[in-house]
Short mmCIF file of C-alpha atoms in Angstrom, two decimals:
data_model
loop_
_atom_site.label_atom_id
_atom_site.label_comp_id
_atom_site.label_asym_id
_atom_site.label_seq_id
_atom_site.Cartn_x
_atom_site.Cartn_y
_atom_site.Cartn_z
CA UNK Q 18 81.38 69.31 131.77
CA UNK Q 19 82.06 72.75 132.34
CA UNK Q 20 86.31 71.86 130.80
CA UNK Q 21 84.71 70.04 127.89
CA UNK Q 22 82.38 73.31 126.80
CA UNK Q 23 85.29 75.59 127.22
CA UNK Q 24 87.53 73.15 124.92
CA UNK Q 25 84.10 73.25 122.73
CA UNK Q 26 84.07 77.13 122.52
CA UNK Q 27 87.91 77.29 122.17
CA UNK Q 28 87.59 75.52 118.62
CA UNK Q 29 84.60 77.13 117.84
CA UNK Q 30 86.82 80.63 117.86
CA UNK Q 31 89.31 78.90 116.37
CA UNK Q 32 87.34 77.76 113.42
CA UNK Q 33 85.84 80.55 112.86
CA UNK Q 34 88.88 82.65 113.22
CA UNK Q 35 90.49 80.39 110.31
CA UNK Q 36 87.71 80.94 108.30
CA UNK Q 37 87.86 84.36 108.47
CA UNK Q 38 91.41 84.83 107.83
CA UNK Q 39 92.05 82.58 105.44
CA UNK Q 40 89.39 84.31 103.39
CA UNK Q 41 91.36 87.32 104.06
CA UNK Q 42 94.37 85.42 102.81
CA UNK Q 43 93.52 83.90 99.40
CA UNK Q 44 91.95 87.91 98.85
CA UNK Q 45 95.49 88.68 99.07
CA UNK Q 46 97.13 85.51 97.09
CA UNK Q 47 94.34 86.87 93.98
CA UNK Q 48 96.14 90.27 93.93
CA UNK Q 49 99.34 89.47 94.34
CA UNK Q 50 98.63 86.91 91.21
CA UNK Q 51 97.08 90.00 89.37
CA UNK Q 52 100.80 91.34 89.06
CA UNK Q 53 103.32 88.64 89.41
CA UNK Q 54 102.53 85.78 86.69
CA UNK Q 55 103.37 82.13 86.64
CA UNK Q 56 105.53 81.93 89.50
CA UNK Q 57 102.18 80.36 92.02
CA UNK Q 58 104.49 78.04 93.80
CA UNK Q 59 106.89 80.92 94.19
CA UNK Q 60 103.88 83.14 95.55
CA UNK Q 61 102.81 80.24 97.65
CA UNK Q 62 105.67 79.36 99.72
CA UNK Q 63 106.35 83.20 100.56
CA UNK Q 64 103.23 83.78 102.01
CA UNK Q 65 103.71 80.38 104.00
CA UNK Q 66 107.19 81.98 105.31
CA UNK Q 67 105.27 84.86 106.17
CA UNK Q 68 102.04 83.69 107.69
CA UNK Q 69 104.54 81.38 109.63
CA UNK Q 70 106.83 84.45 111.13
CA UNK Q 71 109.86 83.92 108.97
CA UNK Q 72 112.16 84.80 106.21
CA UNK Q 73 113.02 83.41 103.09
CA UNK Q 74 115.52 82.96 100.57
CA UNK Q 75 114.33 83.61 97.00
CA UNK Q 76 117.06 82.02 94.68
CA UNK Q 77 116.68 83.19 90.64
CA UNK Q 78 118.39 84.46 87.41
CA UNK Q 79 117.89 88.35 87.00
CA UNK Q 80 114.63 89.20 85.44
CA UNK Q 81 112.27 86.66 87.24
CA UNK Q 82 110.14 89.38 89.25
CA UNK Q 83 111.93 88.51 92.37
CA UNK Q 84 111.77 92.29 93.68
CA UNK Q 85 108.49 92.82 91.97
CA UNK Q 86 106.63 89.88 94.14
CA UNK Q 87 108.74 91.79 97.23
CA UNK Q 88 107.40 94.92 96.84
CA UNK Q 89 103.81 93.92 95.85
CA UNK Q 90 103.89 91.49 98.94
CA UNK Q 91 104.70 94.98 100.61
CA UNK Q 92 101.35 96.95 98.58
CA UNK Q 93 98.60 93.88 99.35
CA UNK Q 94 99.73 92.72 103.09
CA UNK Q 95 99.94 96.79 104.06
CA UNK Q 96 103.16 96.57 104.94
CA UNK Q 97 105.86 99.16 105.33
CA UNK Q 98 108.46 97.46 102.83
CA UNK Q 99 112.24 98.89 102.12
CA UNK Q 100 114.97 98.10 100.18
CA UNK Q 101 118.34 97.48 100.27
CA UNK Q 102 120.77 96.45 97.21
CA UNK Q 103 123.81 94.51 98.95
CA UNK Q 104 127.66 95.76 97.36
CA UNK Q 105 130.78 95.06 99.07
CA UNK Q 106 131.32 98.50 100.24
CA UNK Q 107 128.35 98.07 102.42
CA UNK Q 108 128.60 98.50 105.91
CA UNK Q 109 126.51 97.58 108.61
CA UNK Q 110 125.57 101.11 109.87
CA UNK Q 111 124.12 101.36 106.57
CA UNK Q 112 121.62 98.66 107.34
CA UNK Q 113 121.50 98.88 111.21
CA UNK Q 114 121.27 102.68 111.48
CA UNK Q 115 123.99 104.59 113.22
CA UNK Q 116 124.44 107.44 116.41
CA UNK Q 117 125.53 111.13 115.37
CA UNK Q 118 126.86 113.62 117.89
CA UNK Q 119 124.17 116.55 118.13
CA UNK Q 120 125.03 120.00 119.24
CA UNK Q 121 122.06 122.19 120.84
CA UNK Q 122 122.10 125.98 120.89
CA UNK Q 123 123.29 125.85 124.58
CA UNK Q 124 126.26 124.08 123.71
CA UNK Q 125 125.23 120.65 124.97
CA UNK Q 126 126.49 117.64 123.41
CA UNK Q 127 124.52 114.47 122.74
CA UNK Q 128 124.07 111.27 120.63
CA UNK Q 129 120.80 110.85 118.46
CA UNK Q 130 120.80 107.34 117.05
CA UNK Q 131 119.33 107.27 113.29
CA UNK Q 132 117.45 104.26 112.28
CA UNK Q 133 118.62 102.36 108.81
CA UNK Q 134 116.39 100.53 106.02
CA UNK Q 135 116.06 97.54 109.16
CA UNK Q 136 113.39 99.31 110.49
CA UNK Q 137 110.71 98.36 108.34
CA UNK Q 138 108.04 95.50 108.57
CA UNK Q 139 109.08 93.57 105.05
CA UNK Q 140 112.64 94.02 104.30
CA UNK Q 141 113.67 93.09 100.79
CA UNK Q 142 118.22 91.97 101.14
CA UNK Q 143 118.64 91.93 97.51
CA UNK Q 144 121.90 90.25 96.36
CA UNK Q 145 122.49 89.45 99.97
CA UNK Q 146 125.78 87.45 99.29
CA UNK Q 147 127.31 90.65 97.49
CA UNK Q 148 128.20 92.08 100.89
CA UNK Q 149 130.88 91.14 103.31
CA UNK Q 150 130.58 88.70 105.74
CA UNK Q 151 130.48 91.89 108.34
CA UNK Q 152 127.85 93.47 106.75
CA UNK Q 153 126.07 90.27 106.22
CA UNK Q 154 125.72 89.10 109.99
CA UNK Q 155 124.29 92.93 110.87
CA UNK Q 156 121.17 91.09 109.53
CA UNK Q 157 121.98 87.83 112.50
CA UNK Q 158 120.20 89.65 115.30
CA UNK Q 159 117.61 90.96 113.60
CA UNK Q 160 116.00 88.23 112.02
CA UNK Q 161 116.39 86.03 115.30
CA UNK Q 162 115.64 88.17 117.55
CA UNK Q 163 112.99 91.12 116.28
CA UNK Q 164 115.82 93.69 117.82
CA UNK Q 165 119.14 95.31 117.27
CA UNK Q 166 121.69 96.58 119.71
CA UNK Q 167 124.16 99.68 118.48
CA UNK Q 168 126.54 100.88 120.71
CA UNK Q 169 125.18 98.77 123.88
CA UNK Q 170 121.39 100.20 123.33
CA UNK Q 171 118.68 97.91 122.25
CA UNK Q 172 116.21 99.02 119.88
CA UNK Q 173 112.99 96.65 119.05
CA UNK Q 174 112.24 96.28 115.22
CA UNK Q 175 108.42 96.80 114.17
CA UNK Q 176 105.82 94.29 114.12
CA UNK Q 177 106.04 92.00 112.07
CA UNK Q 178 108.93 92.00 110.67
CA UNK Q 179 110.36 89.87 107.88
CA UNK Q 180 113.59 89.73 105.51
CA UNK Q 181 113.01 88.46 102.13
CA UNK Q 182 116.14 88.08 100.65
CA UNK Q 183 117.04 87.94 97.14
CA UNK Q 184 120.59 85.59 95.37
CA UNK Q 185 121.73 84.94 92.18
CA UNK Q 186 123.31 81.62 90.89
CA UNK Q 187 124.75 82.87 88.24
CA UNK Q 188 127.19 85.28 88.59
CA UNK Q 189 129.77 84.40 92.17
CA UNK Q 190 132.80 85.92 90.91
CA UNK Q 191 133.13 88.71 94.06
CA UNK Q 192 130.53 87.03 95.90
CA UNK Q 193 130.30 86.40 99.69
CA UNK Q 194 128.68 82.70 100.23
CA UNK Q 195 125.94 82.73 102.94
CA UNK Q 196 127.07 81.23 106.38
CA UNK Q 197 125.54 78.29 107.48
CA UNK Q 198 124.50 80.20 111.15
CA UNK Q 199 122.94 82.70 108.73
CA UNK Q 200 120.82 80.15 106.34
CA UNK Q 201 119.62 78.60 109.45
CA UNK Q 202 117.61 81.76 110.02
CA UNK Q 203 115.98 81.46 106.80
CA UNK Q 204 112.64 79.49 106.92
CA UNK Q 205 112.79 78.56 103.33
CA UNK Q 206 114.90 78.80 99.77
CA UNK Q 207 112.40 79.49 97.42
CA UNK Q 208 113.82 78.55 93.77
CA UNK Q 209 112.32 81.21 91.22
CA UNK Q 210 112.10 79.39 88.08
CA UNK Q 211 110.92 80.12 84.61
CA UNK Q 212 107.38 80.88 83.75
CA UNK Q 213 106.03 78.56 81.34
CA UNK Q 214 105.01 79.91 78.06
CA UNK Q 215 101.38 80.63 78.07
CA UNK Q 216 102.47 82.93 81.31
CA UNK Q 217 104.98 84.50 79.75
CA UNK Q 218 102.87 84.72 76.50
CA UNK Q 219 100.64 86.83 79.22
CA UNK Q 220 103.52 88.96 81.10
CA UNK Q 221 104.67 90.30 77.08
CA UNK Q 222 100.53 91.56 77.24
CA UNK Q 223 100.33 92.94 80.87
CA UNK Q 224 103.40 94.92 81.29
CA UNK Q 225 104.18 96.13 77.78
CA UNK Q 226 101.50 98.50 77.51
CA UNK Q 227 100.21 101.85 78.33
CA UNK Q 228 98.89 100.96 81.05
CA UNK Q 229 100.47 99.07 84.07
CA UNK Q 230 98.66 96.54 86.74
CA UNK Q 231 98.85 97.53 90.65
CA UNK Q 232 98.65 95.62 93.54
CA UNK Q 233 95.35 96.02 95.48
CA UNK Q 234 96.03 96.28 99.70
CA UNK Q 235 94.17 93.37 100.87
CA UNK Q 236 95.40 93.12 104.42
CA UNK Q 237 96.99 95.21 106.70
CA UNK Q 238 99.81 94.46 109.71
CA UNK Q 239 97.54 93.65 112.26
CA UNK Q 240 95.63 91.46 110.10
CA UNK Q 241 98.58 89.51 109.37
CA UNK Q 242 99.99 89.78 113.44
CA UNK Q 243 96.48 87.96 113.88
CA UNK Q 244 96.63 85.18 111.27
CA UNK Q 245 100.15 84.67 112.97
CA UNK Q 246 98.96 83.40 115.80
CA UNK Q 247 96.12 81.28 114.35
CA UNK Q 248 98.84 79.26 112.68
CA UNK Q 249 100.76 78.53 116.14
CA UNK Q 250 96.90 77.33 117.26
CA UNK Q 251 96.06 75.36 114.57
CA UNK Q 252 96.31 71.81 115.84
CA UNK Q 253 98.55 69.04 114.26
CA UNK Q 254 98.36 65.47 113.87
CA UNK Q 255 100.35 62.69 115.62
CA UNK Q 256 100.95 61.31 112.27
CA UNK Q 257 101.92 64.92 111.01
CA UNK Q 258 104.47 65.24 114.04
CA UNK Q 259 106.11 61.90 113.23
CA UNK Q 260 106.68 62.76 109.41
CA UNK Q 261 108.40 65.78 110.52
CA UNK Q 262 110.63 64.38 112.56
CA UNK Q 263 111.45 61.20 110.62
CA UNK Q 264 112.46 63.77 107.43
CA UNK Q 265 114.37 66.19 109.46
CA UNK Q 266 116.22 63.84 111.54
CA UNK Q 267 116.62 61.61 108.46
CA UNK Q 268 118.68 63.79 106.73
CA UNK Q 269 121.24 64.15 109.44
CA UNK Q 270 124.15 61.83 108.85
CA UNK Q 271 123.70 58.85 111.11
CA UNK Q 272 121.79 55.06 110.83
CA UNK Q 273 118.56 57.09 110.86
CA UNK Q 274 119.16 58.08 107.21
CA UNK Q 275 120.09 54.80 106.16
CA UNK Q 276 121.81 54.39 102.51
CA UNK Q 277 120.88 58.30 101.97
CA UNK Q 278 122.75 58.71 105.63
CA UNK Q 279 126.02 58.14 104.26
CA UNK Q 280 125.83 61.15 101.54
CA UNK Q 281 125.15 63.54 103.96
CA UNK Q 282 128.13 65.63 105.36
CA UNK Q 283 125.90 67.64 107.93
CA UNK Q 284 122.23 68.03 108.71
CA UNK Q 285 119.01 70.15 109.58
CA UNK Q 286 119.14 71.03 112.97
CA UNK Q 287 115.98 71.18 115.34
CA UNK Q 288 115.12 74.76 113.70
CA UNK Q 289 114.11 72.75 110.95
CA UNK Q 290 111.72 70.59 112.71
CA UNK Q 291 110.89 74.30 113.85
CA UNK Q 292 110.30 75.30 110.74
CA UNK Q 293 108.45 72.37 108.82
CA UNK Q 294 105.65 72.70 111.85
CA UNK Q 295 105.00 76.39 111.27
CA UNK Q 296 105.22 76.12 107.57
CA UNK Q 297 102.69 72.99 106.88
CA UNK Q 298 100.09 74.87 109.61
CA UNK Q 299 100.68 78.19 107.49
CA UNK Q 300 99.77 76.00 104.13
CA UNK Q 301 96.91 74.60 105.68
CA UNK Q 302 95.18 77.94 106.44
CA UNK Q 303 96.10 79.25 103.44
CA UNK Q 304 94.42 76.32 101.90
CA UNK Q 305 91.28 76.63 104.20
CA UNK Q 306 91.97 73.69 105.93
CA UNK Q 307 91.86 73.41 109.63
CA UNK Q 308 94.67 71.32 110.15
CA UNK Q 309 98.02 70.17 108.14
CA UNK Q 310 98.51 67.14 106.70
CA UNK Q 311 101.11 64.34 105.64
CA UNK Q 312 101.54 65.68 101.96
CA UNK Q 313 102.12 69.17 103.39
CA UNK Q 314 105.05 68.11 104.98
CA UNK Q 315 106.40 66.24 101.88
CA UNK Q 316 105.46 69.62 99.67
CA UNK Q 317 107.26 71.71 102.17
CA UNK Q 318 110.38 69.59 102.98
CA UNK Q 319 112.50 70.47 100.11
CA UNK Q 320 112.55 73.93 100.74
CA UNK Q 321 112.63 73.50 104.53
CA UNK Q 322 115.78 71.68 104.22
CA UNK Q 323 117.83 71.76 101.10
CA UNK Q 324 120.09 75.09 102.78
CA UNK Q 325 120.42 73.38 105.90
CA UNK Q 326 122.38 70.08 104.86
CA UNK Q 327 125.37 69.42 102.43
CA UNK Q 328 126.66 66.45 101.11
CA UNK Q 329 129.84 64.93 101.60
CA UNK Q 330 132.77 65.26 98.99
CA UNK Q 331 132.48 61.50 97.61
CA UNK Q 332 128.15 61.94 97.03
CA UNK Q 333 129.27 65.08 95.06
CA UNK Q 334 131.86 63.43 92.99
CA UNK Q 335 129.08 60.76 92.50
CA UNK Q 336 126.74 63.34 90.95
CA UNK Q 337 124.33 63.61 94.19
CA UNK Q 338 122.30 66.69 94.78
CA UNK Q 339 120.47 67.44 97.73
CA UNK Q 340 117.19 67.45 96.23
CA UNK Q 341 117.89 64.00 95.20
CA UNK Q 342 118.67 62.69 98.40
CA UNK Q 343 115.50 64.73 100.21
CA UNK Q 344 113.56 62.69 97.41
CA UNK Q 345 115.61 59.43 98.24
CA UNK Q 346 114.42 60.68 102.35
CA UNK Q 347 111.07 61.32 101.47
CA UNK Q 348 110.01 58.51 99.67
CA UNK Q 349 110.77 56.28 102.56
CA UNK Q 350 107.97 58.66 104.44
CA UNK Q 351 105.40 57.79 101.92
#
């Protein structure tokens, strides 16, 4: 009895813990709405990445707000947010940081290592694939492993941290394509698509005149640290479990893709599966709900999986996208 009253207070806290948070949550979804218009899905699936410890991807023509959302992600979650505009004469001291020789008054000689723009809590890599692939993996470490080494010396990045990095499909002429080791470490690519014209109808209003809309802080970092760990607690459904792993190991190439099998050059590997679990928790607190469900995972699995699989040369020459073939994987899911 005394096991079955401690499970019974554990999802009492739980439950109330969601509650509280996600209240906490939407709060901050409102403001950030307040300033970035008609890009909700966009706004959506960051704060997933977020609320589920990882970094995204935001992939857009110039002039969608991709920066703006960035830096008012930084204002309303209290985070300390920097910047860094990717060129190819970037170097990875430049991101990392970098140890000077100092010279006291007595003649002693020392190194003093000087943090870069990585030490920050939200870290916005804009035009990521504009910088070489040296400069590009400086950014490997970090994002796996919440820590950089320089010259042999580990140093821990703040908490939390998060890279929200920015691409554009456009322009590739002088252009550095992502690795694949590299998109692996991004949770999601978030497409940032047109607003629709009664939105834009309302951006020409909002930021065209004297006065300019703000962000409102709605959170701070230890706020967030705490709604982080909710979502690992959050429990999940056997039925949940099973979609994930049907998708993800779906669109590997093998029988367990079947017809949609034989497009695929190379798949998701288990850091998907990884992935999908946090991000479908994440959506369901953000939605107020206790627990994720089927249609999470089929919301969440396109940008989950589409820059972790490619297609072979013949489905190309056919005219096959990925998100076809995700669509092809996730109608046989339901």
């Amino acid at each position: 009895m005394a096991g079955a009253d401690s499970v019974e207070k554990l999802e009492d806290v739980i439950v109330r813990s969601a509650e509280q948070v996600a209240g906490q949550i939407r709060a901050a979804k409102d403001a950030i709405a307040t300033v970035i218009f008609g890009q909700e899905r966009v706004i959506e699936n960051t704060l997933v990445t977020i609320l589920s410890g990882g970094h995204a991807l935001l992939i857009g023509v110039p002039g969608l707000a991709k920066t703006k959302l960035v830096e008012t992600l930084g204002t309303t979650l209290g985070l300390d947010a920097k910047r860094i505009q990717f060129t190819p004469d970037l170097m990875p001291s430049d991101i990392l940081g970098a140890e000077v020789l100092d010279e006291s008054s007595t003649g002693k000689r020392s190194f003093r290592f000087i943090s870069g723009p990585v030490f920050a809590q939200l870290l916005m890599a804009d035009e990521i694939n504009r910088a070489s692939p040296r400069t590009q993996s400086a950014l490997l470490q970090a994002m796996q492993e919440q820590h950089i080494t320089v010259a042999g010396v580990r140093h821990d990045l703040p908490k939390p941290f998060h890279v929200l990095a920015t691409q554009n499909p456009l322009e590739q002429e002088g252009t550095y394509p992502l690795p694949e080791a590299q998109l692996d470490r991004f949770l999601m690519e978030i497409d940032v698509d047109y607003p629709d014209r009664e939105a834009e109808r309302r951006i020409l209003f909002e930021t065209t005149g004297a006065e300019e809309t703000l962000a409102k802080v709605s959170m701070d970092a230890d706020i967030l640290i705490t709604a982080q760990r909710l979502v690992r607690r959050l429990p999940v459904g056997d039925s949940v479990v099973e979609a994930i792993l049907s998708l993800v190991r779906s669109a590997r190439p093998g029988p367990e893709g079947g017809e949609a099998g034989k497009l695929i050059a190379w798949g998701p590997g288990p850091r998907a599966s990884q992935s999908l679990m946090l991000a479908v928790r994440a959506r369901a607190l953000l939605d107020g709900r206790l627990a994720p469900s089927v249609d999470d995972v089929l919301d969440l699995a396109e940008p989950v999986l589409k820059h972790r699989m490619a297609l072979t040369f013949s489905a190309r020459a056919e005219g096959r996208t990925i998100p076809d073939v995700i669509r092809q994987l996730k109608a046989r899911i339901g």
